[in-house]
mmCIF file with all atom_site columns, C-alpha atoms in Angstrom:
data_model
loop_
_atom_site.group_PDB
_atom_site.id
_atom_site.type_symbol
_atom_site.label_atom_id
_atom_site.label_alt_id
_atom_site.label_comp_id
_atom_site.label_asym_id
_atom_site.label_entity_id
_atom_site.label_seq_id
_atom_site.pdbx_PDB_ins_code
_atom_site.Cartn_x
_atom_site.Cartn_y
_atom_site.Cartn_z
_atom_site.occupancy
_atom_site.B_iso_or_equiv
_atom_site.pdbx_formal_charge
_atom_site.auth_seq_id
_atom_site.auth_comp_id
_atom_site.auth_asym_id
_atom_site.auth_atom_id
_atom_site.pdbx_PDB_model_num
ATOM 1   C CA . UNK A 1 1   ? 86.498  86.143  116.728 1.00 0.00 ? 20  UNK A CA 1
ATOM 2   C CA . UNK A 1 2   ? 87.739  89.258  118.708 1.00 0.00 ? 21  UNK A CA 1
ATOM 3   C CA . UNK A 1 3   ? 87.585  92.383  116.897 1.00 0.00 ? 22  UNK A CA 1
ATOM 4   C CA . UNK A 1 4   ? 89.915  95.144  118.017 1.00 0.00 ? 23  UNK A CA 1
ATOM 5   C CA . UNK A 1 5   ? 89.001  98.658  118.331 1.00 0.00 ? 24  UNK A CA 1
ATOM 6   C CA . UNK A 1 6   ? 91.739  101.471 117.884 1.00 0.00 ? 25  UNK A CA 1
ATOM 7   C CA . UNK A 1 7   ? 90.903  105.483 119.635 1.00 0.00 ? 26  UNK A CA 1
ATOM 8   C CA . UNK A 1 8   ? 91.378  107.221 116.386 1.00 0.00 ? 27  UNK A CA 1
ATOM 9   C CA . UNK A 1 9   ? 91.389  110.395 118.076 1.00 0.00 ? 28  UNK A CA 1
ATOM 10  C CA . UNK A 1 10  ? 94.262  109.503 120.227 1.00 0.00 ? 29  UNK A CA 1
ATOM 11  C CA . UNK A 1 11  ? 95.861  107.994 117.348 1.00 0.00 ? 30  UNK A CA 1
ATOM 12  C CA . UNK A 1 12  ? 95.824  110.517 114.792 1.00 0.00 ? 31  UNK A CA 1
ATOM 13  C CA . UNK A 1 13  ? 96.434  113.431 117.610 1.00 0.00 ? 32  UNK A CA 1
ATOM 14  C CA . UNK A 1 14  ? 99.785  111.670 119.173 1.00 0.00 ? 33  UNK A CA 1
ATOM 15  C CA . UNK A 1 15  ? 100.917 110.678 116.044 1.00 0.00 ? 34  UNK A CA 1
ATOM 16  C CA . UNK A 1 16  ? 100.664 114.049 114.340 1.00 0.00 ? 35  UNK A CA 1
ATOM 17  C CA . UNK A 1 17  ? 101.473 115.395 117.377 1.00 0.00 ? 36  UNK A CA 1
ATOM 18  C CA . UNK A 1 18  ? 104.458 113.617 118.121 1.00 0.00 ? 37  UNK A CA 1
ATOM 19  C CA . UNK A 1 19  ? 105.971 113.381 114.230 1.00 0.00 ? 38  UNK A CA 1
ATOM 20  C CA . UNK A 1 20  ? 105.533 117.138 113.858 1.00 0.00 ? 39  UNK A CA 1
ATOM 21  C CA . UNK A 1 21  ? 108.004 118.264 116.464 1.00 0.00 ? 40  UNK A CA 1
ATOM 22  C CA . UNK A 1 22  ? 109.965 114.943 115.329 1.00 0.00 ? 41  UNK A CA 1
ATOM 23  C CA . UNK A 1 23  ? 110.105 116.265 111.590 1.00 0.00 ? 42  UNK A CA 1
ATOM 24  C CA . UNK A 1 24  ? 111.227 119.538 113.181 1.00 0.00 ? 43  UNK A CA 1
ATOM 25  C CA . UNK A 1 25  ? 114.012 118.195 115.466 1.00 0.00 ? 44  UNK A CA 1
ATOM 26  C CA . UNK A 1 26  ? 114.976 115.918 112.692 1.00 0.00 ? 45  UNK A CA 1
ATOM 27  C CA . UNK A 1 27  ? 115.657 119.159 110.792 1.00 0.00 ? 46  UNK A CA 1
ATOM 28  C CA . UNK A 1 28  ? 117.564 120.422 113.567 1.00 0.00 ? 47  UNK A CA 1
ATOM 29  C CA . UNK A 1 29  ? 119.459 117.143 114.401 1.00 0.00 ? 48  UNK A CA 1
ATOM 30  C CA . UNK A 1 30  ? 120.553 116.820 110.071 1.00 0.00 ? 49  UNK A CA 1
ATOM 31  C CA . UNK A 1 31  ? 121.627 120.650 110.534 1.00 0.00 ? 50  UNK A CA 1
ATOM 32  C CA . UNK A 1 32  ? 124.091 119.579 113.356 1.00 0.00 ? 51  UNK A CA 1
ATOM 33  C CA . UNK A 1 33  ? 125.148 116.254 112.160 1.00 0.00 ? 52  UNK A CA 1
ATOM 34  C CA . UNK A 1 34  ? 125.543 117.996 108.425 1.00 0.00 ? 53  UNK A CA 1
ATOM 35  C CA . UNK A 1 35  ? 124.868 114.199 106.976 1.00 0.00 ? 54  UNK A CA 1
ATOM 36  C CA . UNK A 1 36  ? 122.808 115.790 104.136 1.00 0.00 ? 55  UNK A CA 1
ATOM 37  C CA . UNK A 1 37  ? 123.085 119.601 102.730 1.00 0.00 ? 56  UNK A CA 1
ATOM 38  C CA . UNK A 1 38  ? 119.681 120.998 102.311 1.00 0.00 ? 57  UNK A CA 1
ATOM 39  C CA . UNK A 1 39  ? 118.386 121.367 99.317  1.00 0.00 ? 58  UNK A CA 1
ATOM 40  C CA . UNK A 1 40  ? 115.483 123.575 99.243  1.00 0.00 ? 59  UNK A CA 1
ATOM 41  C CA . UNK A 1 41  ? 114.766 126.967 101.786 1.00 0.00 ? 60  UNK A CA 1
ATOM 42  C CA . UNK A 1 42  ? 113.527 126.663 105.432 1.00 0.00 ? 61  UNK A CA 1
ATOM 43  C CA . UNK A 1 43  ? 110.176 127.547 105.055 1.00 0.00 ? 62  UNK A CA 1
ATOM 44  C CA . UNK A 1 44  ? 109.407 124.903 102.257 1.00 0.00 ? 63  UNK A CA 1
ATOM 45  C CA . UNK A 1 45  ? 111.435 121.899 104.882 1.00 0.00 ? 64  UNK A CA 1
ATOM 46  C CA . UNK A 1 46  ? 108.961 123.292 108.202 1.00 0.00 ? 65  UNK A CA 1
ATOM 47  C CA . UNK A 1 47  ? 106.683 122.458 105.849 1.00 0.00 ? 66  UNK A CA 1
ATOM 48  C CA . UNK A 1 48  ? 107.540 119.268 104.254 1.00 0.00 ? 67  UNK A CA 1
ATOM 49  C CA . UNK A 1 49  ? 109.074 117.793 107.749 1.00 0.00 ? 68  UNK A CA 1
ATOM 50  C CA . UNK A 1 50  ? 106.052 118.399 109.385 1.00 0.00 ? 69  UNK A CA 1
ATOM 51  C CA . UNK A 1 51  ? 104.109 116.762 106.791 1.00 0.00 ? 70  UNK A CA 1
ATOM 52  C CA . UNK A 1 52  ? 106.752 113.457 106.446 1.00 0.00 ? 71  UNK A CA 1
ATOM 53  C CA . UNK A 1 53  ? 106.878 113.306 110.467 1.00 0.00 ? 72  UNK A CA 1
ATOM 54  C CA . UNK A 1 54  ? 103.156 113.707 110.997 1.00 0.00 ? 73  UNK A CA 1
ATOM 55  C CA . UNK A 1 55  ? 102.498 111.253 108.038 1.00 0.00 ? 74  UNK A CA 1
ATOM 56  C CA . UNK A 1 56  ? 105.233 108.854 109.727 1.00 0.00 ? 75  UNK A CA 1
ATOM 57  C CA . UNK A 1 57  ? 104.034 109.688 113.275 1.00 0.00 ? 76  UNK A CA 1
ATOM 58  C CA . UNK A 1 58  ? 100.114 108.589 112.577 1.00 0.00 ? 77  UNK A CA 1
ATOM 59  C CA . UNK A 1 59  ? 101.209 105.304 110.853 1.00 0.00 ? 78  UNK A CA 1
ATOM 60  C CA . UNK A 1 60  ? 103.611 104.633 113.735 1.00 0.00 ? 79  UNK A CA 1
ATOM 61  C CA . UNK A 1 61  ? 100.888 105.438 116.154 1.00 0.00 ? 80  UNK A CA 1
ATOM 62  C CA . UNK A 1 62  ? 98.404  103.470 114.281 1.00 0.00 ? 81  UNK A CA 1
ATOM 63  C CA . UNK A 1 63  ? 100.215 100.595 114.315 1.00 0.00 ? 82  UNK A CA 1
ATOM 64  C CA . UNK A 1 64  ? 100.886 101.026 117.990 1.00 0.00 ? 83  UNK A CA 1
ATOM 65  C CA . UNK A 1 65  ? 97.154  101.181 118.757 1.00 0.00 ? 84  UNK A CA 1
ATOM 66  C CA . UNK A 1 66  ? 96.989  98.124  116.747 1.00 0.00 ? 85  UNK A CA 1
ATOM 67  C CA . UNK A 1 67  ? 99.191  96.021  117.818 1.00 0.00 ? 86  UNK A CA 1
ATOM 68  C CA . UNK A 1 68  ? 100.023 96.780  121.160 1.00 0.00 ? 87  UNK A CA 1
ATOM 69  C CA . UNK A 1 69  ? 98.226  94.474  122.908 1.00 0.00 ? 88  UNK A CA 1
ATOM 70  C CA . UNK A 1 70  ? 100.198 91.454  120.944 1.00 0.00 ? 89  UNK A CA 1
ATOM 71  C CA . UNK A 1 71  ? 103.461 92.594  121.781 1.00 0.00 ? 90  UNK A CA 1
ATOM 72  C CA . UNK A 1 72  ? 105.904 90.934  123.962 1.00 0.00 ? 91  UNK A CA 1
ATOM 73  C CA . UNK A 1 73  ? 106.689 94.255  125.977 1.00 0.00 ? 92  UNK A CA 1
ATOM 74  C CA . UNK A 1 74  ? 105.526 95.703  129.049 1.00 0.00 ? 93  UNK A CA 1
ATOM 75  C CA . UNK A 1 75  ? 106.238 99.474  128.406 1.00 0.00 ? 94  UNK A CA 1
ATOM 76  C CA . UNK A 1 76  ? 104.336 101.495 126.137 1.00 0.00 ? 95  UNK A CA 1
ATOM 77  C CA . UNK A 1 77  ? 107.381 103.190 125.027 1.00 0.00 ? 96  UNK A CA 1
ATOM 78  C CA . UNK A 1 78  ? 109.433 100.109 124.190 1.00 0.00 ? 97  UNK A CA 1
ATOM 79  C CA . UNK A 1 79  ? 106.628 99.132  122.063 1.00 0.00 ? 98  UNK A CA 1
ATOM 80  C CA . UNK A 1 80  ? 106.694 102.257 120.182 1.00 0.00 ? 99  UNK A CA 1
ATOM 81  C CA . UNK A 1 81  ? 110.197 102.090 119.571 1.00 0.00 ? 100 UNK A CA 1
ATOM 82  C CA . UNK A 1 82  ? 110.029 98.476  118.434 1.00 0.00 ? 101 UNK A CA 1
ATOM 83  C CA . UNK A 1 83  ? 107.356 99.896  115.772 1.00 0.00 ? 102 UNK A CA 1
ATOM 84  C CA . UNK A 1 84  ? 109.200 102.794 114.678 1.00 0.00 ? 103 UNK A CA 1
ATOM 85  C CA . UNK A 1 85  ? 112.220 101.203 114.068 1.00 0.00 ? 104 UNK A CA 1
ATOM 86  C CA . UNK A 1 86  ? 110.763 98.464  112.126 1.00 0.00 ? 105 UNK A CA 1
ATOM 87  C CA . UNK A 1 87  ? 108.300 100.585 110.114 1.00 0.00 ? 106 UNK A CA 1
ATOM 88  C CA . UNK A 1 88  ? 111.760 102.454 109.581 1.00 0.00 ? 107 UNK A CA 1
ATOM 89  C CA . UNK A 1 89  ? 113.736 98.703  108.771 1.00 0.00 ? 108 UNK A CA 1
ATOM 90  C CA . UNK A 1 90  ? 110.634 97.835  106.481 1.00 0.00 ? 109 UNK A CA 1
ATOM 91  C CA . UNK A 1 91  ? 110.858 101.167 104.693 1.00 0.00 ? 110 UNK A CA 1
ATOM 92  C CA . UNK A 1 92  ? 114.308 101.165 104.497 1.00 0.00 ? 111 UNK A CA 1
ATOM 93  C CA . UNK A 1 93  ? 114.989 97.356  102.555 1.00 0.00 ? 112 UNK A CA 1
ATOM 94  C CA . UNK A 1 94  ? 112.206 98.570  100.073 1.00 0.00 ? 113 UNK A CA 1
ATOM 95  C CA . UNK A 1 95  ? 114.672 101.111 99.158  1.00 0.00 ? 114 UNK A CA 1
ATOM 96  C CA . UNK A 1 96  ? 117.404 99.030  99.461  1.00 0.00 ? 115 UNK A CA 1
ATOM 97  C CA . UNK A 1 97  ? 115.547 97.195  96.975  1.00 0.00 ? 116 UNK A CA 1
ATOM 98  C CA . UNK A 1 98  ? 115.371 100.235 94.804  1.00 0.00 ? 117 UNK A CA 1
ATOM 99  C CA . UNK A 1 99  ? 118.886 101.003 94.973  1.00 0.00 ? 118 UNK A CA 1
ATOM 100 C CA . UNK A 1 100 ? 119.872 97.490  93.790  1.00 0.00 ? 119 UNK A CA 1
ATOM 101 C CA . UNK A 1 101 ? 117.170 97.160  91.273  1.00 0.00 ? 120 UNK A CA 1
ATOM 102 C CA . UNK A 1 102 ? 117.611 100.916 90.080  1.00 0.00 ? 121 UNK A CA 1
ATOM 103 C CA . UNK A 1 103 ? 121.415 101.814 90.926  1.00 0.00 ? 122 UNK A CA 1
ATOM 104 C CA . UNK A 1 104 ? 121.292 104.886 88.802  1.00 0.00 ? 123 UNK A CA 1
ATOM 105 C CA . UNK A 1 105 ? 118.153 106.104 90.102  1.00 0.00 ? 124 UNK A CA 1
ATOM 106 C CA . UNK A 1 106 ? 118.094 105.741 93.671  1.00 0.00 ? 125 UNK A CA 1
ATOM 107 C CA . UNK A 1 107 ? 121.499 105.873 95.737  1.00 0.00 ? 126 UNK A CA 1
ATOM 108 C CA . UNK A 1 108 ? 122.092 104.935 99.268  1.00 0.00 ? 127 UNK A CA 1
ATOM 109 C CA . UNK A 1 109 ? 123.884 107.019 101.456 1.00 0.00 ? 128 UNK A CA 1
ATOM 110 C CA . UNK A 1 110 ? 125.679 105.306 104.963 1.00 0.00 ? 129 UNK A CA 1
ATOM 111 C CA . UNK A 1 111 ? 125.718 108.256 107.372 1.00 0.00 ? 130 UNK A CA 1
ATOM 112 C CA . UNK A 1 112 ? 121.737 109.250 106.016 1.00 0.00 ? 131 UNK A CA 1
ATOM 113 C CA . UNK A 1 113 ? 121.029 105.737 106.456 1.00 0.00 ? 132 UNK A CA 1
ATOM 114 C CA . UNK A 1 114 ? 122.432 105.730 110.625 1.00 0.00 ? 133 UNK A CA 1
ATOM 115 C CA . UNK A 1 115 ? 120.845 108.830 111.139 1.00 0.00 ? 134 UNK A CA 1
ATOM 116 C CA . UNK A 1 116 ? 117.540 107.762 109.891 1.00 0.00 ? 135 UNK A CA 1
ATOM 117 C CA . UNK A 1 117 ? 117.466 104.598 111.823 1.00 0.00 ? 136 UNK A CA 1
ATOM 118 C CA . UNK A 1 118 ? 118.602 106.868 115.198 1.00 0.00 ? 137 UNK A CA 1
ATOM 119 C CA . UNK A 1 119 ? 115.790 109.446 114.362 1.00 0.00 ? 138 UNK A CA 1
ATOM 120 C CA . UNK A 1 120 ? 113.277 106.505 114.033 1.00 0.00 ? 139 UNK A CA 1
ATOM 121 C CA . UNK A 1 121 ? 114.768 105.862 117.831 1.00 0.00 ? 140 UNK A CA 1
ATOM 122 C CA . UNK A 1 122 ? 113.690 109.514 118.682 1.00 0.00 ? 141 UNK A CA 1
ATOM 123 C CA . UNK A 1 123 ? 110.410 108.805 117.046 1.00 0.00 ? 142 UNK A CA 1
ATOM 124 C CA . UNK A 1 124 ? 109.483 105.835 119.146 1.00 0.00 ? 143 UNK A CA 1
ATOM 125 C CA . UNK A 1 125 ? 110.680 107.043 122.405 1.00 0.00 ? 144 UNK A CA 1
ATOM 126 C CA . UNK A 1 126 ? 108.909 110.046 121.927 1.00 0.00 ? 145 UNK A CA 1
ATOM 127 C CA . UNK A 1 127 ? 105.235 108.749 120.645 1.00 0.00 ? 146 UNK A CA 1
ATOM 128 C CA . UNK A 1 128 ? 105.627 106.400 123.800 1.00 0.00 ? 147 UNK A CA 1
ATOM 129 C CA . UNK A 1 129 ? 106.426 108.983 126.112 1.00 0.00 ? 148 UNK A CA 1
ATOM 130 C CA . UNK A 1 130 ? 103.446 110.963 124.818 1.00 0.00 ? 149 UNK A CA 1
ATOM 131 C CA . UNK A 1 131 ? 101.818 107.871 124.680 1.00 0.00 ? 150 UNK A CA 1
ATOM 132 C CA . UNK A 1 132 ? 102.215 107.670 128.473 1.00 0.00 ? 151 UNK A CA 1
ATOM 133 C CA . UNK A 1 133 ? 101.430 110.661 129.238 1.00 0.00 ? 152 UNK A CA 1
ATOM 134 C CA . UNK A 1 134 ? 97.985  111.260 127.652 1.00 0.00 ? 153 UNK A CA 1
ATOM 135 C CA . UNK A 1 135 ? 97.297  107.939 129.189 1.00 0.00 ? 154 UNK A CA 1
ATOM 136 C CA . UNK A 1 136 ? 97.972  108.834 132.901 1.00 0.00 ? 155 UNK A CA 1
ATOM 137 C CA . UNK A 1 137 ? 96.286  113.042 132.143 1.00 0.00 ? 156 UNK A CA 1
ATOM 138 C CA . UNK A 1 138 ? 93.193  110.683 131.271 1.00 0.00 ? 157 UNK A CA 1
ATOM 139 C CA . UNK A 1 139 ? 93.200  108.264 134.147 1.00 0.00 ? 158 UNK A CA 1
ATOM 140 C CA . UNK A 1 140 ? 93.504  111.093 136.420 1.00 0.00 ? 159 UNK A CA 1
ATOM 141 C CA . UNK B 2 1   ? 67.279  93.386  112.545 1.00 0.00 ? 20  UNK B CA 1
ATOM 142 C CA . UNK B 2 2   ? 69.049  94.130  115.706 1.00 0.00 ? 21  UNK B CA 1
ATOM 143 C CA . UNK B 2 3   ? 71.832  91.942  115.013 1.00 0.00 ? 22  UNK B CA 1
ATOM 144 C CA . UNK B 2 4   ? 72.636  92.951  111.233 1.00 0.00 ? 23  UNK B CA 1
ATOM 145 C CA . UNK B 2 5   ? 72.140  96.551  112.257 1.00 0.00 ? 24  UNK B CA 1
ATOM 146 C CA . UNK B 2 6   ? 74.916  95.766  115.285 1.00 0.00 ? 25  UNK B CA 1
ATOM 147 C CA . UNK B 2 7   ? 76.934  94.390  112.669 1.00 0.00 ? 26  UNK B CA 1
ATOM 148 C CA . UNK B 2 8   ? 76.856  97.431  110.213 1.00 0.00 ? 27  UNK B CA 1
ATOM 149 C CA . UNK B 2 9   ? 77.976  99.391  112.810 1.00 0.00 ? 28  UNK B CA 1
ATOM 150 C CA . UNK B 2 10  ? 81.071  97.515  113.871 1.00 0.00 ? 29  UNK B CA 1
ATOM 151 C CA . UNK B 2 11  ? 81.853  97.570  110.653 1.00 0.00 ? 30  UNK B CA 1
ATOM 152 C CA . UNK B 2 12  ? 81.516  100.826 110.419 1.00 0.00 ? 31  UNK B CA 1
ATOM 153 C CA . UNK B 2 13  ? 83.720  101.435 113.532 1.00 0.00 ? 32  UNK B CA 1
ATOM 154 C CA . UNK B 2 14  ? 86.313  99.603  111.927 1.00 0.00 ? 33  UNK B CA 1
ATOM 155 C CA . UNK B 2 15  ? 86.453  100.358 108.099 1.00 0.00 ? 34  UNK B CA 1
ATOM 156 C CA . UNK B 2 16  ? 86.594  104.204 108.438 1.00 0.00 ? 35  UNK B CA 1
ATOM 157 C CA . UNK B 2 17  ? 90.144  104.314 111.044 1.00 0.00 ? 36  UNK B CA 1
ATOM 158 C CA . UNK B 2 18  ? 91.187  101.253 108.746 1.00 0.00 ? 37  UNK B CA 1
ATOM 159 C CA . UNK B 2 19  ? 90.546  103.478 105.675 1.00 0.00 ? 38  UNK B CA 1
ATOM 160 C CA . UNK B 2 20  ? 92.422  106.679 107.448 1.00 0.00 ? 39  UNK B CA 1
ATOM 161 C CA . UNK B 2 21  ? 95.606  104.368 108.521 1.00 0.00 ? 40  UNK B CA 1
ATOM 162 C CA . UNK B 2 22  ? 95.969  102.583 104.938 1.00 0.00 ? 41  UNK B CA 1
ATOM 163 C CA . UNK B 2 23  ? 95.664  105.904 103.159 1.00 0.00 ? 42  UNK B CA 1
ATOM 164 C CA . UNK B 2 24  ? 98.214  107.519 105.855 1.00 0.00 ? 43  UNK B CA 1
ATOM 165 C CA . UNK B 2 25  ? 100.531 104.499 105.284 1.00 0.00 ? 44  UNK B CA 1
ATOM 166 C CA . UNK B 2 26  ? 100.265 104.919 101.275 1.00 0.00 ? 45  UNK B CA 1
ATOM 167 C CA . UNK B 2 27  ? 101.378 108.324 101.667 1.00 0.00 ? 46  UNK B CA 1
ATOM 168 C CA . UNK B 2 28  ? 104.034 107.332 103.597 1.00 0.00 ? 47  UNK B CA 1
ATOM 169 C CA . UNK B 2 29  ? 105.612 105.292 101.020 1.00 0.00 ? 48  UNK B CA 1
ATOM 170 C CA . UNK B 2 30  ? 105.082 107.940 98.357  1.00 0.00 ? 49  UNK B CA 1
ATOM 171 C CA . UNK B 2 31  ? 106.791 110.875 100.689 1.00 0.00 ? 50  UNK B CA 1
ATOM 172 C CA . UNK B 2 32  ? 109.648 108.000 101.172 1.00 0.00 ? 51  UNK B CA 1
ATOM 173 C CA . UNK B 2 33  ? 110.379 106.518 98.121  1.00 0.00 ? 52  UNK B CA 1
ATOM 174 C CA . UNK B 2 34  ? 109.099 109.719 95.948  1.00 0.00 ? 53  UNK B CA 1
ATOM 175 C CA . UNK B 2 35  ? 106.771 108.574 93.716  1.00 0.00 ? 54  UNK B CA 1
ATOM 176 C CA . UNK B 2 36  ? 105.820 111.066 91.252  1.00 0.00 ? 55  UNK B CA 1
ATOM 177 C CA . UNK B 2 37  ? 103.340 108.955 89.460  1.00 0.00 ? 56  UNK B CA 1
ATOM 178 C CA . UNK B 2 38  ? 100.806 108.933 92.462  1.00 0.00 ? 57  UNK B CA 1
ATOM 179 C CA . UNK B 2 39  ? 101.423 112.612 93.793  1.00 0.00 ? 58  UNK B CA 1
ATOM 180 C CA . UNK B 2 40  ? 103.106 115.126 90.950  1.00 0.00 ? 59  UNK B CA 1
ATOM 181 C CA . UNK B 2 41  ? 106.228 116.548 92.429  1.00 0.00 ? 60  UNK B CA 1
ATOM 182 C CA . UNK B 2 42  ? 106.302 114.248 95.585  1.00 0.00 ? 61  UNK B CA 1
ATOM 183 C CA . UNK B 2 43  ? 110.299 113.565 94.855  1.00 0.00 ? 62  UNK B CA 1
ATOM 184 C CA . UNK B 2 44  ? 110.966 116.976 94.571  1.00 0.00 ? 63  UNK B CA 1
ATOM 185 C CA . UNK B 2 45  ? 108.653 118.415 97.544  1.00 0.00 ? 64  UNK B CA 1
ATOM 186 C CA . UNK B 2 46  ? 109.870 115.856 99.332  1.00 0.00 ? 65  UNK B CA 1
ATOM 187 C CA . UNK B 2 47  ? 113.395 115.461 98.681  1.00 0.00 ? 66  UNK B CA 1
ATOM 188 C CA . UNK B 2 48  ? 115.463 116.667 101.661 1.00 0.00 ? 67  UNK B CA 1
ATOM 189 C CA . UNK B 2 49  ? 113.155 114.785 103.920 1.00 0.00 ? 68  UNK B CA 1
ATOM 190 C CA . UNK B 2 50  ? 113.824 111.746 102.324 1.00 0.00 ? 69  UNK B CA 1
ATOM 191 C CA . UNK B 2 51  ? 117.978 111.995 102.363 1.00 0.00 ? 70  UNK B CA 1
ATOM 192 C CA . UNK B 2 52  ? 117.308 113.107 106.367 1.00 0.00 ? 71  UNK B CA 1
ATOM 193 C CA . UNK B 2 53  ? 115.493 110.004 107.216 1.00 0.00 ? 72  UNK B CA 1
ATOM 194 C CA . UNK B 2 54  ? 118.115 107.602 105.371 1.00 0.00 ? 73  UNK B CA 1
ATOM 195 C CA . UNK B 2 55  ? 116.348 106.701 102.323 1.00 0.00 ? 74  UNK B CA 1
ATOM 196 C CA . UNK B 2 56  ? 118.012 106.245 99.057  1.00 0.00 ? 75  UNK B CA 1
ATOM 197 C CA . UNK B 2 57  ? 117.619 108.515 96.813  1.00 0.00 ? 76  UNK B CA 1
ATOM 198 C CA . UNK B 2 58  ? 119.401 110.325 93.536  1.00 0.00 ? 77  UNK B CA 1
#
């Protein structure tokens, strides 16, 4: 049996990395887009989006460390985008779920839902494009 | 000895970033779908990122 060995490092600093600025812009892109009126102050969302994106941006990473030598792409940053937007899918029908099971509780919102899956876009492109990067700063 | 001890250690290698990436995932689904009953106040902390990122919510 082969057993397959991840860099945690690497991992957990590109993923943080990476969904830290992403939580950030994702603050910046909801502010332009105006898909969802903030609730609570700025300080307490840099907060809580860097949290959510790093959180988001280590499992995405993880699984990209995982898995990438069993996908069916070349690019390192097509892979992450194919695992961002389908940690993002998976996410997504278990609150779809939710929402059916619990209509009063949880409510699903269209334009929250597009933007979401586009972020998870920006997520991908970006942890492969860091991805890429720390890979060819350490070859050379 | 040598091989059991090589064994240990492999596991080793593997359980603890398994261990990091399950509990990172976990939190992940409480940040997403707020749920209060794992981490107090996750819905509310977490609110606005959740209705950013597309997930349903109140």
């Amino acid at each position: 049996m082969q057993s397959q060995s991840i860099d945690l490092r690497k991992t957990i600093f590109l993923g943080s990395l990476t969904g830290i600025v992403w939580g950030w812009l994702a603050m910046a892109v909801n502010t332009v887009t105006g898909a969802f009126t903030f609730e609570n102050g700025l300080l307490h969302n840099l907060v809580t989006f860097a949290i959510g994106g790093a959180v988001f941006g280590i499992v995405a990473s993880g699984f990209l460390s995982l898995m990438q030598r069993w996908l069916p792409f070349k690019s390192n940053l097509t892979k992450a985008v194919y695992i961002a937007v389908s940690l993002w899918i998976i996410l997504f029908i278990g609150g779809y779920g939710l929402a059916t099971a619990k209509p009063d509780r949880f409510v699903f919102e269209y334009h929250q839902g597009i933007q979401g899956l586009a972020l998870a876009l920006v997520l991908g492109t970006m942890l492969g494009y860091f991805w890429k990067r720390f890979d060819e700063a350490k070859s050379s | 000895m040598e091989r059991i001890f090589s064994k240990d250690l492999v596991f080793s290698k593997a359980f603890l970033p398994a261990l990091i990436l399950v509990t990172v995932a976990l939190s992940m689904v409480v940040i997403m779908y707020g749920v209060d009953t794992i981490i107090p106040k996750a819905h509310d902390t977490f609110h606005d990122v959740r209705h950013v990122l597309g997930m349903p919510c109140h």
